[in-house]
PDB file of C-alpha atoms in Angstrom:
ATOM      1  CA  MET A  38       8.868   3.620  13.303  1.00  0.00           C
ATOM      2  CA  ALA A  39       8.694   0.628  11.001  1.00  0.00           C
ATOM      3  CA  ARG A  40      11.855  -1.050   9.764  1.00  0.00           C
ATOM      4  CA  ASP A  41      12.772  -1.258   6.094  1.00  0.00           C
ATOM      5  CA  ILE A  42      10.519  -3.992   4.763  1.00  0.00           C
ATOM      6  CA  LYS A  43      13.258  -5.972   3.004  1.00  0.00           C
ATOM      7  CA  TRP A  44      15.326  -5.990   6.183  1.00  0.00           C
ATOM      8  CA  ALA A  45      12.304  -6.909   8.315  1.00  0.00           C
ATOM      9  CA  LEU A  46      11.467  -9.849   6.041  1.00  0.00           C
ATOM     10  CA  HIS A  47      15.098 -10.992   6.062  1.00  0.00           C
ATOM     11  CA  GLU A  48      15.226 -10.894   9.879  1.00  0.00           C
ATOM     12  CA  ALA A  49      11.892 -12.718  10.211  1.00  0.00           C
ATOM     13  CA  GLU A  50      13.047 -15.393   7.773  1.00  0.00           C
ATOM     14  CA  GLU A  51      16.356 -15.872   9.621  1.00  0.00           C
ATOM     15  CA  ALA A  52      14.478 -16.158  12.922  1.00  0.00           C
ATOM     16  CA  GLY A  53      12.242 -18.832  11.402  1.00  0.00           C
ATOM     17  CA  TYR A  54       8.976 -16.895  11.726  1.00  0.00           C
ATOM     18  CA  ILE A  55       8.335 -16.864   7.977  1.00  0.00           C
ATOM     19  CA  SER A  56       9.594 -19.020   5.124  1.00  0.00           C
ATOM     20  CA  ARG A  57       9.900 -18.486   1.378  1.00  0.00           C
ATOM     21  CA  ILE A  58       7.493 -20.110  -1.024  1.00  0.00           C
ATOM     22  CA  THR A  59       7.309 -20.262  -4.793  1.00  0.00           C
ATOM     23  CA  VAL A  60       4.338 -19.021  -6.759  1.00  0.00           C
ATOM     24  CA  ASP A  61       3.578 -20.097 -10.306  1.00  0.00           C
ATOM     25  CA  ASP A  62       3.698 -17.548 -13.121  1.00  0.00           C
ATOM     26  CA  LYS A  63      -0.083 -17.356 -13.532  1.00  0.00           C
ATOM     27  CA  ASP A  64      -0.597 -16.400  -9.882  1.00  0.00           C
ATOM     28  CA  LYS A  65       2.373 -14.036  -9.964  1.00  0.00           C
ATOM     29  CA  LYS A  66       0.794 -12.272 -12.949  1.00  0.00           C
ATOM     30  CA  LYS A  67      -2.494 -11.888 -11.009  1.00  0.00           C
ATOM     31  CA  LEU A  68      -0.633 -10.292  -8.107  1.00  0.00           C
ATOM     32  CA  PHE A  69       1.270  -7.975 -10.452  1.00  0.00           C
ATOM     33  CA  ASN A  70      -2.013  -6.899 -12.054  1.00  0.00           C
ATOM     34  CA  SER A  71      -3.492  -6.173  -8.613  1.00  0.00           C
ATOM     35  CA  SER A  72      -0.450  -4.036  -7.777  1.00  0.00           C
ATOM     36  CA  ARG A  73      -0.791  -2.124 -11.050  1.00  0.00           C
ATOM     37  CA  LYS A  74      -4.504  -1.550 -10.410  1.00  0.00           C
ATOM     38  CA  GLY A  75      -3.739  -0.236  -6.935  1.00  0.00           C
ATOM     39  CA  ALA A  76      -1.158   2.215  -8.291  1.00  0.00           C
ATOM     40  CA  LEU A  77      -3.564   3.396 -10.994  1.00  0.00           C
ATOM     41  CA  ALA A  78      -6.391   3.769  -8.453  1.00  0.00           C
ATOM     42  CA  LEU A  79      -4.126   5.993  -6.343  1.00  0.00           C
ATOM     43  CA  LEU A  80      -3.514   8.236  -9.358  1.00  0.00           C
ATOM     44  CA  ILE A  81      -7.190   8.481 -10.264  1.00  0.00           C
ATOM     45  CA  GLY A  82      -8.228   9.079  -6.651  1.00  0.00           C
ATOM     46  CA  SER A  83      -5.617  11.772  -6.096  1.00  0.00           C
ATOM     47  CA  VAL A  84      -6.610  13.631  -9.271  1.00  0.00           C
ATOM     48  CA  VAL A  85     -10.306  13.478  -8.310  1.00  0.00           C
ATOM     49  CA  VAL A  86      -9.599  14.755  -4.781  1.00  0.00           C
ATOM     50  CA  LEU A  87      -7.407  17.535  -6.192  1.00  0.00           C
ATOM     51  CA  ALA A  88     -10.155  18.544  -8.642  1.00  0.00           C
ATOM     52  CA  ILE A  89     -12.746  18.622  -5.849  1.00  0.00           C
ATOM     53  CA  ALA A  90     -10.444  20.722  -3.642  1.00  0.00           C
ATOM     54  CA  ILE A  91      -9.770  23.172  -6.475  1.00  0.00           C
ATOM     55  CA  GLY A  92     -13.521  23.377  -7.135  1.00  0.00           C
ATOM     56  CA  ILE A  93     -14.297  24.116  -3.492  1.00  0.00           C
ATOM     57  CA  VAL A  94     -11.626  26.807  -3.316  1.00  0.00           C
ATOM     58  CA  ALA A  95     -12.876  28.325  -6.591  1.00  0.00           C
ATOM     59  CA  LEU A  96     -16.459  28.388  -5.273  1.00  0.00           C
ATOM     60  CA  LEU A  97     -15.356  30.019  -2.024  1.00  0.00           C
ATOM     61  CA  VAL A  98     -13.418  32.674  -3.900  1.00  0.00           C
ATOM     62  CA  ALA A  99     -16.078  33.311  -6.574  1.00  0.00           C
ATOM     63  CA  PHE A 100     -19.233  33.396  -4.493  1.00  0.00           C
ATOM     64  CA  VAL A 101     -18.233  34.063  -0.908  1.00  0.00           C
ATOM     65  CA  HIS A 102     -15.046  36.025  -1.639  1.00  0.00           C
ATOM     66  CA  ILE A 103     -13.159  34.035   0.971  1.00  0.00           C
ATOM     67  CA  ILE A 104      -9.628  32.795   0.534  1.00  0.00           C
ATOM     68  CA  VAL A 105      -8.495  30.637   3.415  1.00  0.00           C
ATOM     69  CA  TYR A 106      -4.864  31.303   4.315  1.00  0.00           C
ATOM     70  CA  SER A 107      -4.469  29.447   7.583  1.00  0.00           C
ATOM     71  CA  ILE A 108      -1.345  27.329   7.949  1.00  0.00           C
ATOM     72  CA  LYS A 109      -3.455  24.151   8.106  1.00  0.00           C
ATOM     73  CA  MET A 110      -5.124  24.971   4.796  1.00  0.00           C
ATOM     74  CA  ILE A 111      -1.821  25.824   3.118  1.00  0.00           C
ATOM     75  CA  ILE A 112      -0.370  22.485   4.245  1.00  0.00           C
ATOM     76  CA  LEU A 113      -3.490  20.726   2.940  1.00  0.00           C
ATOM     77  CA  TYR A 114      -3.196  22.498  -0.431  1.00  0.00           C
ATOM     78  CA  ILE A 115       0.461  21.507  -0.723  1.00  0.00           C
ATOM     79  CA  PHE A 116      -0.367  17.892   0.146  1.00  0.00           C
ATOM     80  CA  LEU A 117      -3.170  17.806  -2.415  1.00  0.00           C
ATOM     81  CA  LEU A 118      -0.841  19.224  -5.064  1.00  0.00           C
ATOM     82  CA  ILE A 119       1.947  16.738  -4.297  1.00  0.00           C
ATOM     83  CA  LEU A 120      -0.239  13.609  -4.111  1.00  0.00           C
ATOM     84  CA  PRO A 121      -0.790  13.254  -7.898  1.00  0.00           C
ATOM     85  CA  PHE A 122       2.965  13.571  -8.482  1.00  0.00           C
ATOM     86  CA  TYR A 123       3.612  10.874  -5.887  1.00  0.00           C
ATOM     87  CA  SER A 124       1.033   8.611  -7.511  1.00  0.00           C
ATOM     88  CA  VAL A 125       2.770   8.990 -10.898  1.00  0.00           C
ATOM     89  CA  TYR A 126       6.070   8.099  -9.206  1.00  0.00           C
ATOM     90  CA  ASN A 127       4.327   5.096  -7.609  1.00  0.00           C
ATOM     91  CA  ILE A 128       3.120   3.855 -11.009  1.00  0.00           C
ATOM     92  CA  PHE A 129       6.677   3.991 -12.364  1.00  0.00           C
ATOM     93  CA  ALA A 130       8.108   2.348  -9.221  1.00  0.00           C
ATOM     94  CA  VAL A 131       5.592  -0.511  -9.389  1.00  0.00           C
ATOM     95  CA  SER A 132       6.224  -0.995 -13.116  1.00  0.00           C
ATOM     96  CA  LYS A 133       9.992  -1.008 -12.579  1.00  0.00           C
ATOM     97  CA  ALA A 134       9.722  -3.523  -9.723  1.00  0.00           C
ATOM     98  CA  ILE A 135       7.539  -5.791 -11.863  1.00  0.00           C
ATOM     99  CA  ARG A 136       9.927  -5.508 -14.811  1.00  0.00           C
ATOM    100  CA  LYS A 137      12.905  -6.376 -12.560  1.00  0.00           C
ATOM    101  CA  ASP A 138      10.894  -9.127 -10.839  1.00  0.00           C
ATOM    102  CA  ASP A 139      11.686  -7.488  -7.478  1.00  0.00           C
ATOM    103  CA  CYS A 140       9.266  -9.587  -5.474  1.00  0.00           C
ATOM    104  CA  ASP A 141       9.327 -12.280  -2.825  1.00  0.00           C
ATOM    105  CA  PHE A 142       6.711 -14.652  -1.507  1.00  0.00           C
ATOM    106  CA  TYR A 143       6.551 -15.997   2.033  1.00  0.00           C
ATOM    107  CA  VAL A 144       4.239 -17.861   4.337  1.00  0.00           C
ATOM    108  CA  GLY A 145       3.758 -16.761   7.932  1.00  0.00           C
ATOM    109  CA  GLU A 146       1.456 -16.914  10.927  1.00  0.00           C
ATOM    110  CA  ILE A 147      -1.149 -14.353  12.018  1.00  0.00           C
ATOM    111  CA  LEU A 148      -0.612 -12.921  15.500  1.00  0.00           C
ATOM    112  CA  THR A 149      -3.604 -10.610  15.765  1.00  0.00           C
ATOM    113  CA  LYS A 150      -5.977  -8.391  13.829  1.00  0.00           C
ATOM    114  CA  THR A 151      -5.823  -4.617  14.253  1.00  0.00           C
ATOM    115  CA  ASP A 152      -7.866  -1.738  12.852  1.00  0.00           C
ATOM    116  CA  LYS A 153      -5.298  -1.336  10.060  1.00  0.00           C
ATOM    117  CA  GLY A 154      -4.896  -4.996   9.135  1.00  0.00           C
ATOM    118  CA  TYR A 155      -3.145  -8.066  10.458  1.00  0.00           C
ATOM    119  CA  LYS A 156       0.039  -8.513  12.476  1.00  0.00           C
ATOM    120  CA  VAL A 157       2.218 -11.386  11.319  1.00  0.00           C
ATOM    121  CA  LYS A 158       4.707 -13.144  13.582  1.00  0.00           C
ATOM    122  CA  GLY A 159       8.160 -11.668  12.941  1.00  0.00           C
ATOM    123  CA  LEU A 160       6.671  -8.577  11.271  1.00  0.00           C
ATOM    124  CA  GLU A 161       4.947  -7.082  14.301  1.00  0.00           C
ATOM    125  CA  ASP A 162       5.757  -3.500  13.272  1.00  0.00           C
ATOM    126  CA  GLN A 163       3.907  -3.905   9.954  1.00  0.00           C
ATOM    127  CA  ASP A 164       0.132  -3.781   9.511  1.00  0.00           C
ATOM    128  CA  LEU A 165      -0.595  -6.071   6.568  1.00  0.00           C
ATOM    129  CA  SER A 166      -3.784  -6.257   4.531  1.00  0.00           C
ATOM    130  CA  PHE A 167      -4.935  -8.450   1.676  1.00  0.00           C
ATOM    131  CA  ILE A 168      -4.117  -7.264  -1.827  1.00  0.00           C
ATOM    132  CA  GLY A 169      -6.982  -7.174  -4.287  1.00  0.00           C
ATOM    133  CA  GLY A 170      -9.768  -7.130  -1.751  1.00  0.00           C
ATOM    134  CA  THR A 171     -10.671  -8.470   1.633  1.00  0.00           C
ATOM    135  CA  LYS A 172     -10.773 -11.976   2.928  1.00  0.00           C
ATOM    136  CA  SER A 173     -12.897 -13.408   5.705  1.00  0.00           C
ATOM    137  CA  GLU A 174     -11.640 -12.880   9.240  1.00  0.00           C
ATOM    138  CA  LEU A 175      -8.599 -14.933  10.177  1.00  0.00           C
ATOM    139  CA  ALA A 176      -7.953 -16.229  13.667  1.00  0.00           C
ATOM    140  CA  PRO A 177      -4.584 -15.872  15.384  1.00  0.00           C
ATOM    141  CA  GLY A 178      -2.362 -18.781  14.378  1.00  0.00           C
ATOM    142  CA  SER A 179      -3.740 -18.960  10.837  1.00  0.00           C
ATOM    143  CA  ARG A 180      -1.179 -19.386   8.068  1.00  0.00           C
ATOM    144  CA  VAL A 181      -1.087 -16.618   5.444  1.00  0.00           C
ATOM    145  CA  LYS A 182       0.876 -15.934   2.281  1.00  0.00           C
ATOM    146  CA  ILE A 183       2.934 -12.739   2.166  1.00  0.00           C
ATOM    147  CA  TYR A 184       3.766 -10.824  -1.026  1.00  0.00           C
ATOM    148  CA  ARG A 185       6.553  -8.231  -1.218  1.00  0.00           C
ATOM    149  CA  LEU A 186       6.851  -6.024  -4.284  1.00  0.00           C
ATOM    150  CA  ASN A 187       9.599  -3.404  -4.139  1.00  0.00           C
ATOM    151  CA  ASP A 188       9.096  -1.717  -0.746  1.00  0.00           C
ATOM    152  CA  SER A 189       5.524  -2.756  -0.044  1.00  0.00           C
ATOM    153  CA  VAL A 190       4.212  -5.909   1.537  1.00  0.00           C
ATOM    154  CA  ASP A 191       0.723  -7.396   1.463  1.00  0.00           C
ATOM    155  CA  LEU A 192      -1.074 -10.617   2.227  1.00  0.00           C
ATOM    156  CA  PHE A 193      -2.569 -12.638  -0.600  1.00  0.00           C
ATOM    157  CA  ASP A 194      -4.780 -15.626  -1.179  1.00  0.00           C
ATOM    158  CA  LEU A 195      -5.109 -17.303  -4.556  1.00  0.00           C
TER     159      LEU A 195
END
């Protein structure tokens, strides 16, 4: 289980694996906009998936007269119903963090690349990916910039 991200960053900074950096306001605004876009994309995606799921269930009921009541399907329905509410919460959480300027910027060193992203020295229990798109492959030992907003952490390159 991953540690709380603020605590993990604090421990990695104390151990000397990562160090704080400053980012100018223009670049900070770009990162904030990328975070807002990500939160909005989650909302749009969750509503679209929910609409598709409702459509499939409606088609099954209307034309095939099948209502699926297995425990797996009920759990899936509940998840699909909760996801849009979570995405609305996420939009408010991101906006609040931006308003409070609850962000930190660090520089660290890549350990390895995994299927889910990159491992950074000192943050081995976190899989980090680049915010706002992908970057070319990085070799172990490469220096990367780390962006924490509220309880999420990403890599960035400006």
